[in-house]
Coordinates of C-alpha atoms in Angstrom, one line a residue:
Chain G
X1 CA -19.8 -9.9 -38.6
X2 CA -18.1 -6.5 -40.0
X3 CA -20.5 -4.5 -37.2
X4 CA -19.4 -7.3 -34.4
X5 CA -15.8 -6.4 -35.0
X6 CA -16.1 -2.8 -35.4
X7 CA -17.9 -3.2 -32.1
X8 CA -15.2 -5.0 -30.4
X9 CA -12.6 -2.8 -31.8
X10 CA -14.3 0.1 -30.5
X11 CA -14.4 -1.1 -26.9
X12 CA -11.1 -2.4 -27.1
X13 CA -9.9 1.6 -28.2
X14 CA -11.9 2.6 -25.3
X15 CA -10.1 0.3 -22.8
X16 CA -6.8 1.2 -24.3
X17 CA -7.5 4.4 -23.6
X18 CA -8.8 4.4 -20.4
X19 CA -5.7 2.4 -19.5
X20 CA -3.7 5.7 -20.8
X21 CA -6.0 8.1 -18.5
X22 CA -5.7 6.3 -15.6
X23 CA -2.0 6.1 -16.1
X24 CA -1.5 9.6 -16.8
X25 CA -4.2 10.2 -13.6
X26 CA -1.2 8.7 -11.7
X27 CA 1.9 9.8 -12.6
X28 CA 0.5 13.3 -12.2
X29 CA 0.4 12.6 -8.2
X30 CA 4.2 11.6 -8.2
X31 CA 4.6 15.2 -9.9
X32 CA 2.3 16.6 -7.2
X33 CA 3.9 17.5 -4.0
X34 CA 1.6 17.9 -1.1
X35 CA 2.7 18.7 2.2
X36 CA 0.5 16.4 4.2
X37 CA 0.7 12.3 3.8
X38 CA 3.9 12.0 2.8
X39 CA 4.6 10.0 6.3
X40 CA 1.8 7.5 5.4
X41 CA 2.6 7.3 1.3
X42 CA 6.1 6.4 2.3
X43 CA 5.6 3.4 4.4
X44 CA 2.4 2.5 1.7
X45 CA 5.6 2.5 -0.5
X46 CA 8.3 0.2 1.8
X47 CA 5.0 -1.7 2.0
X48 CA 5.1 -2.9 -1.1
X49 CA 8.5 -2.9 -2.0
X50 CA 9.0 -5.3 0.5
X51 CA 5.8 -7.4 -0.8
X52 CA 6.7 -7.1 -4.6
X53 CA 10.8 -7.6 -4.3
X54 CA 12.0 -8.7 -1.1
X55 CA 9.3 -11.6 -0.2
X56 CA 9.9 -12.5 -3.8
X57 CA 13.7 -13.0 -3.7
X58 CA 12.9 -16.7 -3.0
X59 CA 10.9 -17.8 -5.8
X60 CA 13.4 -15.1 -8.2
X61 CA 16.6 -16.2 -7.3
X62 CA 15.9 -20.5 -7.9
X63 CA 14.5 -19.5 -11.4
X64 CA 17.5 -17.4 -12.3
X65 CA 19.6 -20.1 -11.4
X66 CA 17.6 -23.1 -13.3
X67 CA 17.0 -20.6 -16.6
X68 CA 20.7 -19.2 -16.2
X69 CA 22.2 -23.2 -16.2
X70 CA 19.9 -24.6 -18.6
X71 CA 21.0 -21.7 -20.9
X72 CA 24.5 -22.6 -20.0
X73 CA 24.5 -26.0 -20.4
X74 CA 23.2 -25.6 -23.5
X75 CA 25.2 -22.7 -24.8
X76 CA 28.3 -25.3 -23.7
X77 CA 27.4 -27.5 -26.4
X78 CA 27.6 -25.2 -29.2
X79 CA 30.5 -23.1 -27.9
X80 CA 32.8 -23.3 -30.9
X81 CA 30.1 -22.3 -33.4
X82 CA 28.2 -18.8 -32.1
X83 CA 29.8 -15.7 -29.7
X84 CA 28.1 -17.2 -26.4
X85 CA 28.9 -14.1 -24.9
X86 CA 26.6 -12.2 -27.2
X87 CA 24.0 -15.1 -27.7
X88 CA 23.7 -15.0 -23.3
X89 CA 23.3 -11.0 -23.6
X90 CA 20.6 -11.3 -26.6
X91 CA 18.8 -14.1 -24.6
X92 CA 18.7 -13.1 -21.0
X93 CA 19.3 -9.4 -20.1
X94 CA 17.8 -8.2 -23.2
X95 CA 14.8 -10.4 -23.9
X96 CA 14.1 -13.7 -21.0
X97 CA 15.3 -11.6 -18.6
X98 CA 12.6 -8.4 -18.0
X99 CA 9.9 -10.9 -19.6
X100 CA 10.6 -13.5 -16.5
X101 CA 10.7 -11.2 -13.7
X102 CA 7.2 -9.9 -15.5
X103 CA 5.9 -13.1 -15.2
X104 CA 6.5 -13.7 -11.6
X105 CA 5.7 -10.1 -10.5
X106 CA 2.2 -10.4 -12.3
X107 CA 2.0 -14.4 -11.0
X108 CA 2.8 -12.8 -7.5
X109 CA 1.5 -8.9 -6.9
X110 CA -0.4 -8.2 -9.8
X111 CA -2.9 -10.5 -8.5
X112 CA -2.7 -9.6 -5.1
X113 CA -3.3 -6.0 -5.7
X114 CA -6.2 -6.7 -7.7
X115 CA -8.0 -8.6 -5.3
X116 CA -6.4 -6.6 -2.5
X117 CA -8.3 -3.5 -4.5
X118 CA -11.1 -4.9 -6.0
X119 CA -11.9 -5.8 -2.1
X120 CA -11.2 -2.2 -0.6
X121 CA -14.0 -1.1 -3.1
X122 CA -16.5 -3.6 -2.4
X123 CA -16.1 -3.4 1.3
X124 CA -16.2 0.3 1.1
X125 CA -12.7 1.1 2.5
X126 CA -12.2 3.7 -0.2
X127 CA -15.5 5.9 0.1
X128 CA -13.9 5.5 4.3
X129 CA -10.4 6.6 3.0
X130 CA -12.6 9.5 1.0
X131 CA -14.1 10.2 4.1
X132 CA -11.5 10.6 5.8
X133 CA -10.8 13.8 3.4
X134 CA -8.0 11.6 1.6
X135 CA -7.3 10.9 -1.8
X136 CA -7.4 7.6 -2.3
X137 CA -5.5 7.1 -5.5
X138 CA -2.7 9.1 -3.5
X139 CA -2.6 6.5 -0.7
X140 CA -3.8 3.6 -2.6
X141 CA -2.4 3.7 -6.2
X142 CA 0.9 5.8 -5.6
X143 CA 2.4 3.9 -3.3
X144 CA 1.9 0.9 -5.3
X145 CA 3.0 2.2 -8.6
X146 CA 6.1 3.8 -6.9
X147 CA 6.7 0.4 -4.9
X148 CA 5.9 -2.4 -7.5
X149 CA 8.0 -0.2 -10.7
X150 CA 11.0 0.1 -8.1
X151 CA 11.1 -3.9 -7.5
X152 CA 10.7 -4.6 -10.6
X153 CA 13.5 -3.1 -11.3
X154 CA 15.4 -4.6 -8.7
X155 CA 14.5 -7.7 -9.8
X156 CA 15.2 -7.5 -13.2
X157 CA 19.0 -6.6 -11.7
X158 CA 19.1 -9.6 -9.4
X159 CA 17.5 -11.9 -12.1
X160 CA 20.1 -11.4 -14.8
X161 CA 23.0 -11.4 -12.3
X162 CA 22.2 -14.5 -10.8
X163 CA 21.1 -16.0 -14.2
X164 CA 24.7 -15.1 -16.0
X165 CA 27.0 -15.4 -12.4
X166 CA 24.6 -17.8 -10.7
X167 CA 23.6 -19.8 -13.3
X168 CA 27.8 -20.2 -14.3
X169 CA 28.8 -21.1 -10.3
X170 CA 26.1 -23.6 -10.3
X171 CA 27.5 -25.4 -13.4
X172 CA 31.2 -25.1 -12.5
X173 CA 30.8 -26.6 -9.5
X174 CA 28.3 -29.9 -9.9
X175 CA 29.2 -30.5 -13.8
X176 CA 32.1 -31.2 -15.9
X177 CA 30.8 -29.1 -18.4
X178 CA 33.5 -27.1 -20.4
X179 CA 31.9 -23.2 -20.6
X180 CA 35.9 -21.9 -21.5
X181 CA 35.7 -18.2 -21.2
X182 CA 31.7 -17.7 -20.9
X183 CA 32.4 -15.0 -18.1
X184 CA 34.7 -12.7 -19.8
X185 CA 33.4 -13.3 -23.2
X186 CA 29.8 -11.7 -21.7
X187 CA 31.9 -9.2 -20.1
X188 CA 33.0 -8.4 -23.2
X189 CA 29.9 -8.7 -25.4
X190 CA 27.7 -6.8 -23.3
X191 CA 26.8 -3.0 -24.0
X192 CA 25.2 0.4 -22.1
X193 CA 22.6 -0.2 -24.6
X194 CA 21.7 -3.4 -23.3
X195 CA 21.5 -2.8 -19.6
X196 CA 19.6 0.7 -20.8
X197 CA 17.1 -1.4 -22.8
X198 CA 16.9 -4.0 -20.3
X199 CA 16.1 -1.2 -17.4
X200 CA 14.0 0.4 -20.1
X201 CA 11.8 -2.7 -20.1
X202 CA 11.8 -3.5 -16.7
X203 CA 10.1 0.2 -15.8
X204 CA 7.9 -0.1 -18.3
X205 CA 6.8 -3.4 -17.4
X206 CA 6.7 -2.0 -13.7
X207 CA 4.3 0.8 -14.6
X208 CA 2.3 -1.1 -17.3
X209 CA 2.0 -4.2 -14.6
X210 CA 0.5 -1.9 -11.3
X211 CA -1.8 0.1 -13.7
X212 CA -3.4 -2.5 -15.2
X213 CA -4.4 -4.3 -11.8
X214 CA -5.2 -1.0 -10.2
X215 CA -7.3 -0.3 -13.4
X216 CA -9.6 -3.8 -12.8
X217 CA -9.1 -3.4 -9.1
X218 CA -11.3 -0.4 -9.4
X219 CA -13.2 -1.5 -11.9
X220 CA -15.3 -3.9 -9.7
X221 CA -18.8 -2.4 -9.6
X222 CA -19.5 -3.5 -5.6
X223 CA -20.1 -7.0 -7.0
X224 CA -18.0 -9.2 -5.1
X225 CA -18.6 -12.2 -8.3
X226 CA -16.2 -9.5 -10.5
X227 CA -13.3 -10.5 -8.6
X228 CA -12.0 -13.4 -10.0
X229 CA -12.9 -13.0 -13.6
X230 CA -11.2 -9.2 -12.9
X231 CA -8.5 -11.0 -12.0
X232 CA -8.1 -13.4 -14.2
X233 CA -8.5 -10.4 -16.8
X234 CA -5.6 -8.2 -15.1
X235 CA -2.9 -10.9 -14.9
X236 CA -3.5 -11.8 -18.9
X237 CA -3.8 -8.3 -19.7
X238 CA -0.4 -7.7 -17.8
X239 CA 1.8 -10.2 -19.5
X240 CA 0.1 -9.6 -23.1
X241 CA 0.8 -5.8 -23.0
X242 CA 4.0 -6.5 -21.5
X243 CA 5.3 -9.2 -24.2
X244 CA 4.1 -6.3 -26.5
X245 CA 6.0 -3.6 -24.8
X246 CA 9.6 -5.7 -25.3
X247 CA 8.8 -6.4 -28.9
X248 CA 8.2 -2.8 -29.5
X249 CA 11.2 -1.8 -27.1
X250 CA 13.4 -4.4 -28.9
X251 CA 12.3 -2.9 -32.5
X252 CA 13.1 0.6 -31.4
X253 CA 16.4 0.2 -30.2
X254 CA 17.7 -2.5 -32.6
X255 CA 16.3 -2.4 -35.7
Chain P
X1 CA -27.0 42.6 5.0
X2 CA -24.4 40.6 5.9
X3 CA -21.6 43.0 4.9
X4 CA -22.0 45.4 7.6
X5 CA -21.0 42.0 9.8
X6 CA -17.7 42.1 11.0
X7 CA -15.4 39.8 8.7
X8 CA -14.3 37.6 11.3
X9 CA -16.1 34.0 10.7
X10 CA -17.1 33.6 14.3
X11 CA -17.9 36.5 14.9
X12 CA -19.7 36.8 11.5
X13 CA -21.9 33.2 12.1
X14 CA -22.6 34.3 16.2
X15 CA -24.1 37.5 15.2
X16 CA -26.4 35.9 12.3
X17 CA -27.5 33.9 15.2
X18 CA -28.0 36.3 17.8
X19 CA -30.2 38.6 15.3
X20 CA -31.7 35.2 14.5
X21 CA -31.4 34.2 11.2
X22 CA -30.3 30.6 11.3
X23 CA -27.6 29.8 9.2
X24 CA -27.7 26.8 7.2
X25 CA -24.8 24.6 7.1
X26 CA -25.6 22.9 4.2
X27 CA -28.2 23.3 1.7
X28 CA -29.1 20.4 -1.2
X29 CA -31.6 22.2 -3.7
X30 CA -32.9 20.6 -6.9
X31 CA -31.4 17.6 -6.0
X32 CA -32.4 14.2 -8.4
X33 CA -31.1 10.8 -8.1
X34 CA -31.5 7.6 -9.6
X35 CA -32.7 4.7 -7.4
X36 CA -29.4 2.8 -6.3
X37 CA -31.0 -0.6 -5.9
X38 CA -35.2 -1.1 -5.4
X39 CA -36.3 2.5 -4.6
X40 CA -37.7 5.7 -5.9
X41 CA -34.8 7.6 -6.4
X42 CA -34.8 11.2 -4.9
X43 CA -36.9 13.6 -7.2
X44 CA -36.4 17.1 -7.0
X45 CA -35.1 17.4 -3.4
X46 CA -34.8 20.1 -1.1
X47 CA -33.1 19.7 2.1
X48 CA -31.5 22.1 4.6
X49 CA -29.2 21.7 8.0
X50 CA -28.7 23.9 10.3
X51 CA -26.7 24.2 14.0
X52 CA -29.1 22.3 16.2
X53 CA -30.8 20.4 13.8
X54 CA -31.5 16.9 14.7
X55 CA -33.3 15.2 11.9
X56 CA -34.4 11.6 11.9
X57 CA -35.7 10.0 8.7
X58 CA -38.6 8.0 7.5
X59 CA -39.3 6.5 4.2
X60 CA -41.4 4.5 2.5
X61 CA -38.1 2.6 1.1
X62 CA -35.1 1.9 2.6
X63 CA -33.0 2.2 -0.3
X64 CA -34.2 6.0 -0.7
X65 CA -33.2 7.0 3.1
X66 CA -30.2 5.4 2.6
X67 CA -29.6 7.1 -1.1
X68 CA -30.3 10.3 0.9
X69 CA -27.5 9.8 3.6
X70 CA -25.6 9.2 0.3
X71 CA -26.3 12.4 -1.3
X72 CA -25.9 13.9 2.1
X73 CA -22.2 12.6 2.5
X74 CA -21.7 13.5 -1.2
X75 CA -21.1 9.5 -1.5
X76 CA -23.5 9.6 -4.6
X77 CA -22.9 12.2 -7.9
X78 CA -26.5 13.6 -8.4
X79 CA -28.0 13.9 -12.2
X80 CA -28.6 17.8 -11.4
X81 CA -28.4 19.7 -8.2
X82 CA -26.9 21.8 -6.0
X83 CA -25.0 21.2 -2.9
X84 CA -24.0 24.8 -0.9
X85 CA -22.2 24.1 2.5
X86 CA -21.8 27.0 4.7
X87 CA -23.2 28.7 1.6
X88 CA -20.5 27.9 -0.9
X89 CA -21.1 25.9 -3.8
X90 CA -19.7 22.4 -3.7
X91 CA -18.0 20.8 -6.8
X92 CA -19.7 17.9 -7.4
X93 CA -18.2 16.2 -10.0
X94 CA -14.3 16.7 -8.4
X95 CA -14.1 14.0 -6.4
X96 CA -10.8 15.7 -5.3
X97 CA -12.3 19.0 -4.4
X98 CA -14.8 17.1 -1.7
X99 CA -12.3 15.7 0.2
X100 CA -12.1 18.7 2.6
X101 CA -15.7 18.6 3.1
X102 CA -16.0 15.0 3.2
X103 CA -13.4 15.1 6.1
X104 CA -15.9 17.4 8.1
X105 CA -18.5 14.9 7.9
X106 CA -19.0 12.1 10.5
X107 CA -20.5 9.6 8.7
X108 CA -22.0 6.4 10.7
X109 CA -23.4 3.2 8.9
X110 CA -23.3 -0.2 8.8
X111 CA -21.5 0.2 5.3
X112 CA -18.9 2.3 6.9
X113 CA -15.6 0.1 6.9
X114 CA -12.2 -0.1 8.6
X115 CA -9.6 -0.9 6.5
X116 CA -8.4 -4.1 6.6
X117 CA -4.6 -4.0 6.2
X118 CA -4.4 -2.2 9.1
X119 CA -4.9 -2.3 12.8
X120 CA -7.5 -1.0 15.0
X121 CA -5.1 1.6 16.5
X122 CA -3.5 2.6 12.6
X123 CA -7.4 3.1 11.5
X124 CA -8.0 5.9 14.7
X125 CA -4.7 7.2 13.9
X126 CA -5.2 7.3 10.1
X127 CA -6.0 10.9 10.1
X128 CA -3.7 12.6 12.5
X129 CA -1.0 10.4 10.9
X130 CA -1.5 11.6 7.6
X131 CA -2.2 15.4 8.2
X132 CA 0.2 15.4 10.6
X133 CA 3.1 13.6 8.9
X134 CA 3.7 11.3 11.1
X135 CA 3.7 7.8 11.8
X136 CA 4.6 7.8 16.1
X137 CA 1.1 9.4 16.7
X138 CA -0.8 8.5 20.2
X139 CA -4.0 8.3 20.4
X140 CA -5.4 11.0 22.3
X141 CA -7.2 10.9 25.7
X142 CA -10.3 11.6 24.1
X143 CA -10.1 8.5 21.9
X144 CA -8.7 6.1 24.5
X145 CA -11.8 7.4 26.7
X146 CA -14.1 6.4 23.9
X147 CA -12.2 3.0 23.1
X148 CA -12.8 2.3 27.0
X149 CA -16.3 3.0 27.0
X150 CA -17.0 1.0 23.8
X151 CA -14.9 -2.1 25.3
X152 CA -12.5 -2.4 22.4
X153 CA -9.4 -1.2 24.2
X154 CA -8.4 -4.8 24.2
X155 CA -8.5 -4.9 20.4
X156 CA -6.6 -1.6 19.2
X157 CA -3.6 -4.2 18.2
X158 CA -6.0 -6.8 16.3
X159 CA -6.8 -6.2 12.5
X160 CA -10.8 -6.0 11.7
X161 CA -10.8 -9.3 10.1
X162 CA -10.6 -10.1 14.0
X163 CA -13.3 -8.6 15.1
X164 CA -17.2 -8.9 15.2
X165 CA -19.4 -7.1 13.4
X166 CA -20.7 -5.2 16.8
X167 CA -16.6 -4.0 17.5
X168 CA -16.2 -2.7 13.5
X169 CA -19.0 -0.2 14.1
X170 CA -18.1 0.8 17.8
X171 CA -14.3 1.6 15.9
X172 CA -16.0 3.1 13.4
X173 CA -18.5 5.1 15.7
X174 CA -14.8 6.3 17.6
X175 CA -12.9 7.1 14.3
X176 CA -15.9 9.2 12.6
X177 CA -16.4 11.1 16.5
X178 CA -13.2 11.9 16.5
X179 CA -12.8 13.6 13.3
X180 CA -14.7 16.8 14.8
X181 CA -17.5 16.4 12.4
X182 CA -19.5 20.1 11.5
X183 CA -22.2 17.7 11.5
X184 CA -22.7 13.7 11.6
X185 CA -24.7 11.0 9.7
X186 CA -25.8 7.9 11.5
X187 CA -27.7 4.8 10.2
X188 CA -29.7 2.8 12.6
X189 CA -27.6 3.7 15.8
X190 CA -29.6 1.3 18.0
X191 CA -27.9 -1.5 16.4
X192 CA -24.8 -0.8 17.9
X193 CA -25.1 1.5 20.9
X194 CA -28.1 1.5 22.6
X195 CA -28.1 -2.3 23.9
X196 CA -24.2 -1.8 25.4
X197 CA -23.0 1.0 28.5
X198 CA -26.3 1.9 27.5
X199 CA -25.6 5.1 30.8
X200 CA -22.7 6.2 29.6
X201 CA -23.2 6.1 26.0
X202 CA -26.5 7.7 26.5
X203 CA -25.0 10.4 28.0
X204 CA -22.4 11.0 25.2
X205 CA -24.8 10.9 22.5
X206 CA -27.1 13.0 24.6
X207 CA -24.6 15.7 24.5
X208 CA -23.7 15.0 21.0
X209 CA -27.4 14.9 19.8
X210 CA -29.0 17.9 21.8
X211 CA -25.7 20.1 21.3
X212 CA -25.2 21.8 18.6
X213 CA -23.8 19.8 16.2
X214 CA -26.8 19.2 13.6
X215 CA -27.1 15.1 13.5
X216 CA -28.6 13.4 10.6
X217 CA -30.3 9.8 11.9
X218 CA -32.0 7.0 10.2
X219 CA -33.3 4.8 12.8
X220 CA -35.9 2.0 13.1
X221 CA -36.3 2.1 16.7
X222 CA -39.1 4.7 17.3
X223 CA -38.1 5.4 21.2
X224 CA -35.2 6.5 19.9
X225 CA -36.0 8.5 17.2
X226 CA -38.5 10.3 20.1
X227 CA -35.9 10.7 22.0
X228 CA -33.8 12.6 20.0
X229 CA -34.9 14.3 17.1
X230 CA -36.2 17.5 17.1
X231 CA -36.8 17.3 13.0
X232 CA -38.6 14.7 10.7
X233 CA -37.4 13.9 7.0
X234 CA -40.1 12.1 5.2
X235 CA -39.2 10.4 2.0
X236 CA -42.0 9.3 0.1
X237 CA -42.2 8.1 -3.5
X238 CA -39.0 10.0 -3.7
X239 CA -40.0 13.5 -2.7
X240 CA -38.3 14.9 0.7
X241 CA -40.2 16.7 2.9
X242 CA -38.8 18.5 6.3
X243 CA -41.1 19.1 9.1
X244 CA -41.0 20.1 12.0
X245 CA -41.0 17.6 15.2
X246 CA -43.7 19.4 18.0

């Protein structure tokens, strides 16, 4: 039992760890400049910017609004007894806020780029890419990192805004629901520290999200079976290490 | 006794030739490898190429002539070996540092692939597009000539979900020609050229096969392998052995 633990632990170290090469493997091509590709690495990068935030807006914006009036609605209720305006802040652009736009970029892209990857490899369009004389974690894994950390972001933005502005329109104008001063008392409650944390999340999410798929992308083995348990594997992995990112994000910058 | 050779590398290579020492353009010495799927491996493997060489392979396995293209393309990392091209010592185990030489390779098999998220016309263009930084490059007239004669001028717009099996290697035949290869690697070309413009395309791989740019074939049709190759790899049990065809 002791040895089967130690064992686990061990590979589990290992993966961790790996994760942490791969990652570093990475950003060390945004440092690199090269002179040639940058044509090609910039549309890879619109490419998915446009996959991961703009084809997304539609499924993004309804959730803000249904999580930003049920919050609302809620908050309504108890409006004489806690600061709403802080409560909203704590709730959505600290802590629901990155942790939902996770969700939905791992539910959408993380996914896709797994199997988009985990396919390139077992049809061998990355030993072509190689033989082309090109790098493929500069075409393949840069562009993604650069493009699916940048929507997240964006996101994030457009997921607490329409949550807190959304989420209040919404309510004023098919309820009765008495919210008094929600507006200006968030306007009020809300702090740098909180959109920096909430940024702070959203980019580590980003990175920690497109590494992690790349990761079992590439980690298929030319056996076309591995692609659904790989994937089933990335998109847990994703949300786990990003629910532990925010609790260690949140302890850092308010405890 | 090279030094007293001018410096100048074409100069340099045209003199070695005309006092007739035959370069070799690549070299694989002490090569082993262990069997990718039902083979041998390779054991111990010597192998030279040099301008004009037209090797065909035959083996007792498959998997080991297709193991060797592999090693050739530097595709496969080898357990110990050494791999000079043009005399200079490859890095192996940097996948990064083979890209240039991998790019000087034309390398033709059925395993070859397109990628899929783009069209016919990106995939030619992949290459000039990205060393050229540019995303409005034409293809040239060379490549529209080739895209005629392999009858996918039709297609250049269509992904390569949308096309058959025998298209996918005629685009792939066109990217890998294109390239300017030192020297190329084809598996089983009969499959997808011999039955189609069979003239024309005879013609082109004529001059591409009995020029000087060294070809590396693995072929089951024995006509063809007569036809062209003026050097025999045997693989058996593992062991490479060059002779010469008479």
């Amino acid at each position: 039992m002791v040895g089967y633990i130690g064992r686990k632990s061990l590979v589990s170290i290992n993966h961790i760890l790996n994760l942490f090469a791969f990652t570093y493997k990475i950003s060390l091509l945004i440092l690199k400049k090269p002179v040639v590709g940058r044509a090609v690495v910039r549309r890879a990068v619109i490419e998915q910017i446009y996959f991961t935030g703009v084809q997304a807006l539609p499924i993004v914006i309804p959730i803000a609004l249904i999580i930003g009036s049920l919050f609302i609605i809620q908050f309504s209720k108890v409006s004489s007894q806690y600061d709403l305006g802080k409560i909203t802040i704590i709730l959505i652009v600290r802590e629901l806020g990155p942790i939902v736009t996770a969700l939905l970029v791992i539910l959408r892209s993380a996914t896709a780029v797994t199997i988009e990857i985990s396919y390139m490899n077992v049809l061998n369009e990355t030993e072509s890419i190689e033989m082309a004389g090109i790098d493929p974690m500069r075409i393949i894994c840069l562009p993604r990192l650069v493009g699916i950390t940048s929507a997240m972001l964006c996101l994030f933005i457009i997921f607490d805004l329409v949550a807190i502005v959304g989420g209040y329109c919404l309510i004023w104008m098919i309820t009765y629901v008495n919210m008094g001063n929600l507006l200006v008392q968030i306007g009020k409650a809300i702090t740098t520290s909180d959109i920096i944390v909430g940024l702070v999340k959203a980019l580590c999410f980003g990175i920690t999200i497109t590494v992690v798929s790349l990761y079992y992308g590439f980690d298929i083995k030319k056996n076309i079976t591995y692609i659904p348990m790989n994937t089933a594997k990335a998109s847990i992995e994703c949300f786990l290490y990003c629910l532990v990112i925010n609790i260690f994000i949140s302890a850092v910058f308010y405890l | 006794m090279f030094s007293v050779l001018p410096c100048d590398k074409h100069i340099h290579i045209s003199s070695i030739l005309l006092i007739g020492i035959k370069l070799n353009l690549i070299e694989l010495s002490n090569y082993n490898l262990q069997p990718a799927n039902t083979g041998n491996g390779l054991i111990n493997m010597y192998f030279a190429l040099s301008q004009g060489d037209t090797c065909s392979i035959e083996a007792d396995s498959s998997d080991d002539a297709q193991l060797f293209l592999r090693a050739v393309a530097t595709l496969v990392r080898p357990e110990t070996g050494t791999y000079l091209y043009k005399e200079e010592k490859l890095v192996l185990y940097n996948y990064r540092k083979l890209l240039p030489f991998k790019k000087k390779i034309g390398y033709i098999t059925p395993s070859s692939a397109l990628l899929s998220n783009r069209t016919l016309r990106e995939n030619l263009l992949l290459i000039d597009n990205y060393y050229n930084n540019s995303l409005s490059r034409k293809l040239n007239e060379t490549t529209e000539e080739l895209c005629d004669m392999f009858k996918i001028t039709n297609k250049l717009e269509m992904r390569p979900t949308n096309l058959n099996q025998l298209e996918k290697l005629r685009a792939i035949t066109i990217r890998e020609l294109i390239k300017s290869p030192d020297f190329l690697i084809i598996e089983r070309p009969e499959d997808y050229i011999w039955h189609t413009s069979f003239d024309e395309i005879d013609e082109r791989l004529k001059s591409l096969l009995v020029g000087d740019k060294p070809v590396i074939f693995y072929s089951y049709d024995n006509d063809f392998t007569k036809k062209f190759s003026n050097k025999k790899i045997l693989i058996t049990g593992g062991h490479v052995t060059t002779v010469n065809n008479t």
